[in-house]
Amino acid sequence: MNKHDVHKAVTAALLGRYETAKWAAKQAHEAATNEESVAENKYDTFGLEASYLAHGQSQRVLDCEKDWLRVSRRRHYEVELIAA
């Protein structure tokens, strides 16, 4: 396995992780904004917990996207350096 193959495998894994994080964030957002999430009494915290989860998942999406972009751009940068 050469560097290019390793880079492709890592980039694909990070892209998969990013796509999974986007899906999870969407699910958490839907749970947080669903009309069933409205508190029925002062002890019902499902909606609050769902909103915390949605926020955390959104942060995870940003982190995964940043990791994926950093790795995918790095290879393009290295190719440009070699060509110069």
Short mmCIF file of C-alpha atoms in Angstrom, two decimals:
data_model
loop_
_atom_site.label_atom_id
_atom_site.label_comp_id
_atom_site.label_asym_id
_atom_site.label_seq_id
_atom_site.Cartn_x
_atom_site.Cartn_y
_atom_site.Cartn_z
CA MET A 1 0.00 0.00 0.00
CA ASN A 2 1.49 3.35 -1.01
CA LYS A 3 0.90 6.85 0.36
CA HIS A 4 -1.78 7.64 -2.18
CA ASP A 5 -3.80 4.53 -1.25
CA VAL A 6 -3.48 5.30 2.45
CA HIS A 7 -4.57 8.89 1.87
CA LYS A 8 -7.60 7.73 -0.14
CA ALA A 9 -8.57 5.25 2.59
CA VAL A 10 -8.24 7.83 5.37
CA THR A 11 -10.13 10.45 3.37
CA ALA A 12 -12.94 7.98 2.63
CA ALA A 13 -13.16 6.99 6.30
CA LEU A 14 -13.33 10.63 7.39
CA LEU A 15 -15.98 11.37 4.77
CA GLY A 16 -18.03 8.43 6.04
CA ARG A 17 -17.68 9.69 9.59
CA TYR A 18 -18.78 13.16 8.47
CA GLU A 19 -21.85 11.78 6.65
CA THR A 20 -22.81 9.71 9.71
CA ALA A 21 -22.45 12.77 11.94
CA LYS A 22 -24.69 14.79 9.60
CA TRP A 23 -27.34 12.07 9.75
CA ALA A 24 -27.15 11.89 13.56
CA ALA A 25 -27.40 15.68 13.85
CA LYS A 26 -30.46 15.70 11.63
CA GLN A 27 -32.10 13.00 13.75
CA ALA A 28 -31.28 14.86 16.98
CA HIS A 29 -32.62 18.12 15.55
CA GLU A 30 -35.86 16.44 14.53
CA ALA A 31 -36.25 14.96 18.02
CA ALA A 32 -35.58 18.34 19.64
CA THR A 33 -38.08 20.22 17.46
CA ASN A 34 -40.78 17.57 17.40
CA GLU A 35 -44.04 18.69 19.00
CA GLU A 36 -43.86 15.63 21.29
CA SER A 37 -40.74 17.17 22.85
CA VAL A 38 -42.75 19.94 24.52
CA ALA A 39 -42.62 19.54 28.28
CA GLU A 40 -45.86 18.33 29.83
CA ASN A 41 -44.83 19.40 33.33
CA LYS A 42 -41.85 20.96 35.08
CA TYR A 43 -40.18 17.57 35.56
CA ASP A 44 -40.35 16.58 31.89
CA THR A 45 -36.85 17.26 30.53
CA PHE A 46 -36.97 15.27 27.29
CA GLY A 47 -37.08 18.37 25.09
CA LEU A 48 -34.22 20.02 26.96
CA GLU A 49 -32.09 16.90 26.75
CA ALA A 50 -32.87 16.53 23.05
CA SER A 51 -31.77 20.12 22.42
CA TYR A 52 -28.47 19.51 24.22
CA LEU A 53 -27.95 16.39 22.12
CA ALA A 54 -28.76 18.29 18.92
CA HIS A 55 -26.22 20.96 19.81
CA GLY A 56 -23.56 18.37 20.57
CA GLN A 57 -24.23 16.56 17.31
CA SER A 58 -23.97 19.83 15.39
CA GLN A 59 -20.57 20.45 16.98
CA ARG A 60 -19.55 16.93 15.99
CA VAL A 61 -20.52 17.63 12.38
CA LEU A 62 -18.32 20.72 12.34
CA ASP A 63 -15.38 18.79 13.82
CA CYS A 64 -15.76 15.91 11.35
CA GLU A 65 -16.04 18.31 8.43
CA LYS A 66 -12.92 20.16 9.56
CA ASP A 67 -10.95 16.89 9.85
CA TRP A 68 -12.13 15.66 6.45
CA LEU A 69 -11.34 18.95 4.71
CA ARG A 70 -7.92 19.22 6.34
CA VAL A 71 -6.90 15.74 5.18
CA SER A 72 -8.41 16.02 1.69
CA ARG A 73 -6.82 19.43 1.05
CA ARG A 74 -3.45 18.32 2.36
CA ARG A 75 -3.04 15.81 -0.45
CA HIS A 76 -3.89 18.46 -3.05
CA TYR A 77 -1.36 20.81 -1.46
CA GLU A 78 1.36 18.13 -1.53
CA VAL A 79 0.64 17.41 -5.20
CA GLU A 80 0.96 21.13 -6.02
CA LEU A 81 4.32 21.29 -4.17
CA ILE A 82 5.67 18.29 -6.06
CA ALA A 83 4.53 19.72 -9.41
CA ALA A 84 6.15 23.11 -8.74
#
